[in-house]
């Protein structure tokens, strides 16, 4: 059979993330994956710099994750969660409660990151509703935020960044403060939070919650900001009776150097969303955790019923693999792995700062970002092929070339990724 058959069918019939069927973009077929390598149908192997969008922290085809999945399949792949429970859900929830901040004691197992955000928003609105404050239904977010693609999540994502703006008229109108911009606590100035402060104080009677990606804004621009911003926000939320939702779907499980980014600010959210790396990238699963204040607050209406319950909630197969992935992470020397990756990213990416096309280079934990002055959209005809020809998998976005590799990547493979970034910039310069 022609090895391009799949690609032809795919181009004609299958939507990819943010893709067009009318004008299909360059697609590669992966036949298998192992460690940090993806094998393509033309026999080439490429090094994964994306961790399949923050998720495959232990690499692909991991023997322990494989074994966990196989064992669970032989026992029970799925059972409904309404009226039933099972060991994998109990084990996973216990692990999540143990590894997150002490006040977070209750878990909702959601089926994707976006759904975890929907559930968080519902929790916040239900909390205030049950307190006799039905007018507290809006959220305060920040510019450059990204929280997912479902309608509730879109409504708290940057309204102007082009990803969702065509839905503007059907989305609830939330409030947006300027994107956090102070990079280091030492440079903190009161003006860094001034607009946020004004919005929360003026709208406190309508606000159910603040929602933020702590320390790293991901798909909204790969922007980093300082812990002091989070401390200030936490204090303002307490002052104005507004709940704090932290979305650690991208940053959670070690990526920024601490298990959760909020630890670097020494604060705790009322509601926490996790996902992506939760299953080590094996399958979709996310979770929304909350503190007793939220649980008791929701229960104040007499029922305590949280209005959400998807068909695949608490899927045993996903929970079992997630348990194994969390064990793997906690048994590993992940802090050292992240520090080593961080140092190498600093050493190998910072020199690109002097190139004409480069606006900024930044590194945080196992995340390396090269921001260009111009967006890459026009280059998309040749760029994906050029990147794969360098033996790597990197997926630039707007004016960003960024990597967040699996934590198990070795020095040589990481160098191949950083060199490939250099080659891309060189090629763009010609
Ligand atoms: C911070 C953040 N929140 C939420 C989401 C949505 O997660 P999912 O794609 O699993 O729905 C993402 C996905 O990129 C994310 O980065």
Short mmCIF file of C-alpha atoms and ligand atoms in Angstrom, two decimals:
data_model
loop_
_atom_site.label_atom_id
_atom_site.label_comp_id
_atom_site.label_asym_id
_atom_site.label_seq_id
_atom_site.Cartn_x
_atom_site.Cartn_y
_atom_site.Cartn_z
CA UNK A 1 0.00 0.00 0.00
CA UNK A 2 1.23 3.51 -0.81
CA UNK A 3 2.70 4.91 2.38
CA UNK A 4 1.15 8.29 1.57
CA UNK A 5 -2.43 6.92 1.52
CA UNK A 6 -3.01 7.90 5.13
CA UNK A 7 -1.71 11.39 4.58
CA UNK A 8 -3.97 11.88 1.55
CA UNK A 9 -7.06 10.62 3.40
CA UNK A 10 -6.11 12.67 6.44
CA UNK A 11 -5.74 15.88 4.44
CA UNK A 12 -9.16 15.38 2.85
CA UNK A 13 -11.21 14.19 5.82
CA UNK A 14 -9.69 14.84 9.24
CA UNK A 15 -9.60 18.03 11.27
CA UNK A 16 -6.42 18.65 13.24
CA UNK A 17 -6.08 21.22 16.06
CA UNK A 18 -6.72 24.69 14.64
CA UNK A 19 -6.55 23.38 11.08
CA UNK A 20 -8.29 23.86 7.75
CA UNK A 21 -9.61 21.10 5.49
CA UNK A 22 -9.73 23.61 2.62
CA UNK A 23 -6.04 24.42 3.01
CA UNK A 24 -4.47 21.45 4.83
CA UNK A 25 -1.11 22.10 6.41
CA UNK A 26 1.93 19.84 6.35
CA UNK A 27 1.24 16.69 8.38
CA UNK A 28 3.60 13.85 9.30
CA UNK A 29 2.49 10.32 10.12
CA UNK A 30 3.87 8.83 13.33
CA UNK A 31 3.97 5.03 13.42
CA UNK A 32 5.47 4.56 16.88
CA UNK A 33 7.18 6.47 19.65
CA UNK A 34 9.73 5.50 22.26
CA UNK A 35 11.56 7.57 24.87
CA UNK A 36 11.93 11.03 23.34
CA UNK A 37 11.75 9.76 19.75
CA UNK A 38 8.86 9.71 17.30
CA UNK A 39 9.20 7.29 14.35
CA UNK A 40 7.69 8.51 11.11
CA UNK A 41 6.23 6.37 8.33
CA UNK A 42 9.16 7.23 6.05
CA UNK A 43 11.57 5.56 8.50
CA UNK A 44 12.92 8.76 10.07
CA UNK A 45 13.15 9.32 13.81
CA UNK A 46 12.65 12.77 15.26
CA UNK A 47 13.32 14.08 18.77
CA UNK A 48 10.25 15.41 20.52
CA UNK A 49 10.65 18.92 21.89
CA UNK A 50 6.97 19.39 22.70
CA UNK A 51 6.15 16.50 25.09
CA UNK A 52 2.95 16.26 23.05
CA UNK A 53 1.88 19.63 24.44
CA UNK A 54 3.30 19.38 27.98
CA UNK A 55 2.09 15.86 28.66
CA UNK A 56 4.64 13.07 27.97
CA UNK A 57 6.97 13.94 30.82
CA UNK A 58 8.37 10.38 31.15
CA UNK A 59 8.75 9.90 27.38
CA UNK A 60 6.78 7.55 25.13
CA UNK A 61 6.22 3.82 25.43
CA UNK A 62 7.28 3.70 29.06
CA UNK A 63 7.36 0.09 30.33
CA UNK A 64 5.73 0.94 33.67
CA UNK A 65 2.95 3.00 32.14
CA UNK A 66 2.40 0.29 29.51
CA UNK A 67 2.18 -2.39 32.18
CA UNK A 68 -0.23 -0.33 34.28
CA UNK A 69 -2.52 0.19 31.28
CA UNK A 70 -2.43 -3.49 30.32
CA UNK A 71 -3.17 -4.68 33.85
CA UNK A 72 -6.07 -2.28 34.15
CA UNK A 73 -7.52 -3.29 30.78
CA UNK A 74 -7.63 -6.90 31.94
CA UNK A 75 -9.51 -5.83 35.04
CA UNK A 76 -11.85 -3.08 33.81
CA UNK A 77 -11.32 -0.36 31.22
CA UNK A 78 -14.32 1.66 32.16
CA UNK A 79 -17.32 1.76 34.39
CA UNK A 80 -19.72 4.65 34.96
CA UNK A 81 -18.87 6.85 37.96
CA UNK A 82 -22.46 7.68 38.87
CA UNK A 83 -23.26 5.56 41.92
CA UNK A 84 -20.06 3.49 41.54
CA UNK A 85 -16.41 3.91 42.49
CA UNK A 86 -13.18 1.92 42.03
CA UNK A 87 -9.63 1.55 43.28
CA UNK A 88 -7.90 3.60 40.53
CA UNK A 89 -10.12 6.65 41.20
CA UNK A 90 -9.63 6.37 44.96
CA UNK A 91 -5.86 5.88 44.61
CA UNK A 92 -5.47 8.75 42.19
CA UNK A 93 -7.57 11.17 44.23
CA UNK A 94 -5.61 10.26 47.36
CA UNK A 95 -2.31 10.87 45.55
CA UNK A 96 -3.51 14.22 44.18
CA UNK A 97 -4.66 15.33 47.62
CA UNK A 98 -1.33 14.29 49.13
CA UNK A 99 0.86 16.00 46.54
CA UNK A 100 -1.03 19.31 46.35
CA UNK A 101 -1.37 21.95 49.08
CA UNK A 102 -2.91 20.67 52.32
CA UNK A 103 -6.21 22.65 52.07
CA UNK A 104 -7.07 20.99 48.73
CA UNK A 105 -8.97 17.93 49.94
CA UNK A 106 -11.67 17.27 47.35
CA UNK A 107 -11.24 16.08 43.77
CA UNK A 108 -13.42 16.17 40.66
CA UNK A 109 -12.05 13.86 37.94
CA UNK A 110 -12.64 15.56 34.61
CA UNK A 111 -12.04 14.27 31.11
CA UNK A 112 -9.80 17.02 29.72
CA UNK A 113 -8.13 20.25 30.75
CA UNK A 114 -10.90 22.39 29.29
CA UNK A 115 -13.50 20.43 31.23
CA UNK A 116 -11.49 20.81 34.44
CA UNK A 117 -11.69 24.58 33.86
CA UNK A 118 -15.45 24.40 33.19
CA UNK A 119 -15.88 22.52 36.46
CA UNK A 120 -13.74 25.07 38.32
CA UNK A 121 -15.91 27.91 37.01
CA UNK A 122 -19.08 26.05 38.00
CA UNK A 123 -17.66 25.43 41.49
CA UNK A 124 -16.97 29.13 41.94
CA UNK A 125 -20.38 30.25 40.71
CA UNK A 126 -22.22 27.57 42.72
CA UNK A 127 -20.24 28.53 45.82
CA UNK A 128 -21.45 32.13 45.72
CA UNK A 129 -24.96 31.11 44.65
CA UNK A 130 -25.26 28.89 47.72
CA UNK A 131 -24.03 31.81 49.85
CA UNK A 132 -27.03 33.83 48.69
CA UNK A 133 -24.90 35.86 46.26
CA UNK A 134 -26.36 34.88 42.86
CA UNK A 135 -24.98 38.11 41.38
CA UNK A 136 -21.37 36.87 41.80
CA UNK A 137 -21.14 35.08 38.43
CA UNK A 138 -18.34 36.80 36.56
CA UNK A 139 -14.66 35.95 36.46
CA UNK A 140 -11.60 38.14 36.46
CA UNK A 141 -8.89 36.86 34.13
CA UNK A 142 -5.88 38.50 32.49
CA UNK A 143 -4.83 39.27 28.96
CA UNK A 144 -2.81 36.55 27.21
CA UNK A 145 -4.59 33.91 29.29
CA UNK A 146 -5.41 30.55 27.73
CA UNK A 147 -7.64 28.07 29.56
CA UNK A 148 -9.01 25.82 26.82
CA UNK A 149 -11.37 25.60 23.89
CA UNK A 150 -14.80 24.93 25.41
CA UNK A 151 -17.12 27.90 25.75
CA UNK A 152 -16.63 28.54 29.46
CA UNK A 153 -12.87 28.19 29.09
CA UNK A 154 -12.79 30.38 25.96
CA UNK A 155 -14.67 33.08 27.84
CA UNK A 156 -11.85 33.42 30.38
CA UNK A 157 -9.10 33.23 27.72
CA UNK A 158 -7.67 36.36 26.08
CA UNK A 159 -10.54 37.89 24.12
CA UNK A 160 -8.29 39.50 21.52
CA UNK A 161 -5.57 37.01 20.70
CA UNK A 162 -7.36 35.67 17.64
CA UNK A 163 -7.87 32.09 18.84
CA UNK A 164 -11.44 32.60 19.91
CA UNK A 165 -12.50 36.10 18.93
CA UNK A 166 -15.10 34.98 16.36
CA UNK A 167 -17.18 33.62 19.26
CA UNK A 168 -17.09 36.92 21.09
CA UNK A 169 -20.84 37.54 20.88
CA UNK A 170 -21.91 34.23 22.37
CA UNK A 171 -19.42 34.18 25.23
CA UNK A 172 -20.23 35.48 28.70
CA UNK A 173 -18.52 38.81 29.31
CA UNK A 174 -15.82 38.44 31.91
CA UNK A 175 -13.24 40.97 33.04
CA UNK A 176 -9.60 41.11 31.97
CA UNK A 177 -6.73 42.83 33.72
CA UNK A 178 -3.48 43.54 31.88
CA UNK A 179 -1.24 40.47 31.53
CA UNK A 180 1.16 40.15 34.48
CA UNK A 181 4.43 41.65 33.29
CA UNK A 182 6.87 41.86 36.19
CA UNK A 183 9.44 39.09 35.68
CA UNK A 184 11.28 39.13 39.04
CA UNK A 185 10.13 39.79 42.58
CA UNK A 186 13.08 42.19 43.02
CA UNK A 187 11.66 44.46 40.31
CA UNK A 188 8.13 44.47 41.76
CA UNK A 189 6.29 47.79 41.82
CA UNK A 190 2.80 48.58 43.07
CA UNK A 191 1.87 49.67 39.56
CA UNK A 192 2.27 46.03 38.42
CA UNK A 193 -1.00 45.14 40.11
CA UNK A 194 -2.75 48.53 40.01
CA UNK A 195 -5.24 47.81 37.20
CA UNK A 196 -6.03 44.36 38.60
CA UNK A 197 -6.65 45.91 42.01
CA UNK A 198 -9.01 48.47 40.51
CA UNK A 199 -10.99 45.82 38.59
CA UNK A 200 -11.38 43.49 41.56
CA UNK A 201 -12.35 46.24 43.99
CA UNK A 202 -14.82 47.93 41.61
CA UNK A 203 -16.46 44.64 40.54
CA UNK A 204 -16.24 42.59 43.74
CA UNK A 205 -20.04 42.26 44.02
CA UNK A 206 -20.21 40.55 40.61
CA UNK A 207 -17.03 38.49 40.81
CA UNK A 208 -17.12 34.77 41.62
CA UNK A 209 -13.44 34.06 41.01
CA UNK A 210 -10.12 35.10 39.60
CA UNK A 211 -8.57 32.57 37.20
CA UNK A 212 -4.85 32.50 36.37
CA UNK A 213 -2.16 30.28 34.93
CA UNK A 214 0.45 30.64 37.69
CA UNK A 215 3.91 31.97 36.67
CA UNK A 216 3.67 30.84 33.04
CA UNK A 217 1.05 31.93 30.53
CA UNK A 218 1.22 29.13 27.96
CA UNK A 219 -0.66 29.19 24.66
CA UNK A 220 -1.39 32.91 25.12
CA UNK A 221 2.26 33.81 24.51
CA UNK A 222 4.61 31.64 26.62
CA UNK A 223 5.02 34.56 29.02
CA UNK A 224 6.66 34.23 32.45
CA UNK A 225 5.90 36.41 35.47
CA UNK A 226 6.96 36.70 39.08
CA UNK A 227 5.57 34.97 42.22
CA UNK A 228 4.84 38.33 43.89
CA UNK A 229 1.97 38.85 41.44
CA UNK A 230 0.36 35.64 42.71
CA UNK A 231 0.83 36.65 46.36
CA UNK A 232 -0.83 40.00 45.67
CA UNK A 233 -3.71 38.35 43.82
CA UNK A 234 -4.23 35.85 46.65
CA UNK A 235 -4.46 38.70 49.18
CA UNK A 236 -6.88 40.69 47.02
CA UNK A 237 -9.11 37.64 46.51
CA UNK A 238 -9.32 37.19 50.28
CA UNK A 239 -9.98 40.87 50.80
CA UNK A 240 -12.87 40.99 48.31
CA UNK A 241 -14.45 37.55 48.88
CA UNK A 242 -13.47 36.29 45.45
CA UNK A 243 -12.25 32.69 44.96
CA UNK A 244 -8.88 32.01 43.36
CA UNK A 245 -8.73 29.38 40.60
CA UNK A 246 -5.23 28.38 39.50
CA UNK A 247 -4.98 26.56 36.19
CA UNK A 248 -1.88 24.32 36.46
CA UNK A 249 -2.90 22.19 33.49
CA UNK A 250 0.34 23.11 31.70
CA UNK A 251 2.58 24.05 34.63
CA UNK A 252 1.71 21.19 36.99
CA UNK A 253 3.84 18.15 37.85
CA UNK A 254 7.25 19.75 37.90
CA UNK A 255 7.50 21.66 34.63
CA UNK A 256 8.46 25.02 36.16
CA UNK A 257 10.88 23.55 38.72
CA UNK A 258 8.45 23.01 41.59
CA UNK A 259 5.79 20.31 41.62
CA UNK A 260 3.19 23.06 41.19
CA UNK A 261 4.01 26.63 40.20
CA UNK A 262 1.98 28.13 43.08
CA UNK A 263 4.54 26.65 45.51
CA UNK A 264 7.06 29.25 44.30
CA UNK A 265 4.73 31.99 45.57
CA UNK A 266 3.97 30.11 48.76
CA UNK A 267 0.23 30.48 48.25
CA UNK A 268 -2.65 28.09 47.81
CA UNK A 269 -5.60 28.44 45.46
CA UNK A 270 -9.19 27.71 46.46
CA UNK A 271 -9.59 25.69 43.27
CA UNK A 272 -6.83 23.99 41.27
CA UNK A 273 -7.00 22.51 37.77
CA UNK A 274 -4.50 19.88 36.62
CA UNK A 275 -4.32 17.78 33.44
CA UNK A 276 -1.91 17.13 30.57
CA UNK A 277 1.06 15.42 32.34
CA UNK A 278 -1.34 13.79 34.81
CA UNK A 279 -1.35 10.53 32.82
CA UNK A 280 2.21 10.99 31.55
CA UNK A 281 0.58 11.82 28.22
CA UNK A 282 -1.00 8.38 27.82
CA UNK A 283 -4.63 9.42 27.63
CA UNK A 284 -6.92 12.27 28.42
CA UNK A 285 -7.66 12.97 32.07
CA UNK A 286 -7.73 16.08 34.23
CA UNK A 287 -8.85 17.01 37.71
CA UNK A 288 -10.25 19.96 39.60
CA UNK A 289 -9.38 20.09 43.29
CA UNK A 290 -10.85 22.44 45.85
CA UNK A 291 -10.62 23.34 49.51
CA UNK A 292 -13.18 22.84 52.28
CA UNK A 293 -14.35 26.42 52.01
CA UNK A 294 -15.61 25.67 48.49
CA UNK A 295 -17.08 22.27 49.41
CA UNK A 296 -18.88 23.61 52.49
CA UNK A 297 -19.87 26.75 50.63
CA UNK A 298 -21.52 24.76 47.83
CA UNK A 299 -23.23 22.59 50.44
CA UNK A 300 -24.75 25.67 52.08
CA UNK A 301 -27.78 25.37 49.79
CA UNK A 302 -28.66 22.16 51.58
CA UNK A 303 -27.72 19.70 48.83
CA UNK A 304 -24.06 20.32 48.03
CA UNK A 305 -24.63 18.89 44.56
CA UNK A 306 -21.98 19.94 42.05
CA UNK A 307 -23.67 20.19 38.67
CA UNK A 308 -21.35 18.21 36.43
CA UNK A 309 -20.94 14.52 35.56
CA UNK A 310 -19.47 13.40 32.24
CA UNK A 311 -19.92 9.87 30.89
CA UNK A 312 -16.23 9.02 31.16
CA UNK A 313 -15.71 10.67 34.53
CA UNK A 314 -13.05 8.90 36.59
CA UNK A 315 -12.24 6.47 33.76
CA UNK A 316 -10.43 3.60 35.55
CA UNK A 317 -7.88 3.05 32.77
CA UNK A 318 -6.85 6.71 32.77
CA UNK A 319 -6.82 6.85 36.59
CA UNK A 320 -4.64 3.73 36.84
CA UNK A 321 -2.10 5.09 34.34
CA UNK A 322 -2.16 8.47 36.10
CA UNK A 323 -1.36 6.77 39.43
CA UNK A 324 1.63 5.05 37.84
CA UNK A 325 2.76 8.29 36.19
CA UNK A 326 2.62 10.19 39.50
CA UNK A 327 4.54 7.37 41.24
CA UNK A 328 7.15 7.46 38.49
CA UNK A 329 7.50 11.21 38.86
CA UNK A 330 7.77 11.20 42.64
CA UNK A 331 10.23 8.29 42.65
CA UNK A 332 12.45 10.06 40.10
CA UNK A 333 14.94 12.84 40.76
CA UNK A 334 12.65 15.21 38.85
CA UNK A 335 13.96 18.37 40.57
CA UNK A 336 17.48 17.60 39.36
CA UNK A 337 16.22 16.64 35.89
CA UNK A 338 14.40 19.95 35.54
CA UNK A 339 17.39 21.93 36.88
CA UNK A 340 19.74 20.20 34.43
CA UNK A 341 17.40 20.87 31.51
CA UNK A 342 16.95 24.48 32.65
CA UNK A 343 20.70 25.12 32.82
CA UNK A 344 21.28 23.57 29.41
CA UNK A 345 18.45 25.60 27.89
CA UNK A 346 19.97 28.76 29.37
CA UNK A 347 23.43 27.88 28.03
CA UNK A 348 22.28 26.92 24.56
CA UNK A 349 19.34 29.24 23.86
CA UNK A 350 20.54 32.53 25.41
CA UNK A 351 23.20 33.09 22.68
CA UNK A 352 20.36 33.41 20.15
CA UNK A 353 19.39 36.62 21.92
CA UNK A 354 21.98 38.47 19.81
CA UNK A 355 20.39 37.43 16.49
CA UNK A 356 18.57 40.18 14.61
CA UNK A 357 15.26 38.36 14.32
CA UNK A 358 15.12 37.54 18.02
CA UNK A 359 13.16 39.73 20.39
CA UNK A 360 13.60 37.74 23.60
CA UNK A 361 14.91 34.42 24.90
CA UNK A 362 13.55 33.08 28.19
CA UNK A 363 13.84 29.88 30.16
CA UNK A 364 11.90 28.64 33.14
CA UNK A 365 12.29 25.10 34.44
CA UNK A 366 12.05 22.73 31.49
CA UNK A 367 10.57 25.39 29.18
CA UNK A 368 12.68 27.28 26.65
CA UNK A 369 11.24 30.08 24.53
CA UNK A 370 12.67 32.10 21.67
CA UNK A 371 10.39 35.01 20.78
CA UNK A 372 10.88 36.59 17.36
CA UNK A 373 9.99 40.11 16.31
CA UNK A 374 7.71 38.82 13.53
CA UNK A 375 5.09 36.04 13.46
CA UNK A 376 5.99 32.90 11.53
CA UNK A 377 2.59 32.41 9.89
CA UNK A 378 3.89 33.23 6.41
CA UNK A 379 6.65 30.63 6.74
CA UNK A 380 4.33 27.75 7.43
CA UNK A 381 4.63 26.29 3.91
CA UNK A 382 8.26 25.27 4.30
CA UNK A 383 8.86 25.46 8.04
CA UNK A 384 7.27 22.20 9.29
CA UNK A 385 9.21 20.18 6.70
CA UNK A 386 12.42 22.08 7.47
CA UNK A 387 12.03 21.32 11.17
CA UNK A 388 11.49 17.59 10.64
CA UNK A 389 14.46 17.57 8.26
CA UNK A 390 16.56 18.72 11.27
CA UNK A 391 15.52 15.48 13.02
CA UNK A 392 13.34 17.18 15.61
CA UNK A 393 9.72 17.87 16.45
CA UNK A 394 9.15 21.51 17.34
CA UNK A 395 5.94 23.37 16.58
CA UNK A 396 6.40 27.13 16.44
CA UNK A 397 3.39 29.24 17.14
CA UNK A 398 2.86 32.86 16.08
CA UNK A 399 6.25 34.50 16.80
CA UNK A 400 7.34 31.81 19.27
CA UNK A 401 9.73 28.93 18.82
CA UNK A 402 9.58 27.03 22.08
CA UNK A 403 10.35 23.66 23.57
CA UNK A 404 9.27 21.78 26.68
CA UNK A 405 10.87 18.34 26.26
CA UNK A 406 10.14 15.15 28.23
CA UNK A 407 12.00 15.27 31.56
CA UNK A 408 14.01 12.16 30.59
CA UNK A 409 15.73 13.85 27.63
CA UNK A 410 19.52 13.49 27.62
CA UNK A 411 22.08 16.20 26.95
CA UNK A 412 22.79 15.29 23.31
CA UNK A 413 19.14 15.11 22.33
CA UNK A 414 18.41 18.43 24.01
CA UNK A 415 21.33 19.97 22.14
CA UNK A 416 19.83 18.71 18.89
CA UNK A 417 16.63 20.56 19.76
CA UNK A 418 18.35 23.82 20.69
CA UNK A 419 20.59 23.63 17.58
CA UNK A 420 17.53 23.08 15.43
CA UNK A 421 16.05 26.28 16.85
CA UNK A 422 19.25 28.08 15.84
CA UNK A 423 18.98 26.60 12.33
CA UNK A 424 15.37 27.76 12.03
CA UNK A 425 16.33 31.32 12.97
CA UNK A 426 19.32 31.24 10.58
CA UNK A 427 17.11 30.01 7.77
CA UNK A 428 14.54 32.73 8.54
CA UNK A 429 17.30 35.32 8.37
CA UNK A 430 18.27 34.33 4.79
C1 LIG B 1 -3.24 26.36 30.86
C2 LIG B 1 -4.18 25.49 30.09
N1 LIG B 1 -5.42 25.31 30.53
C3 LIG B 1 -6.29 24.52 29.87
C4 LIG B 1 -5.94 23.87 28.71
C5 LIG B 1 -6.93 23.00 28.00
O1 LIG B 1 -6.62 21.65 28.16
P1 LIG B 1 -7.17 20.57 27.13
O2 LIG B 1 -6.51 20.86 25.81
O3 LIG B 1 -6.78 19.25 27.74
O4 LIG B 1 -8.65 20.74 27.06
C6 LIG B 1 -4.64 24.03 28.22
C7 LIG B 1 -4.23 23.37 26.96
O5 LIG B 1 -3.30 23.73 26.30
C8 LIG B 1 -3.73 24.86 28.93
O6 LIG B 1 -2.48 25.06 28.49
#
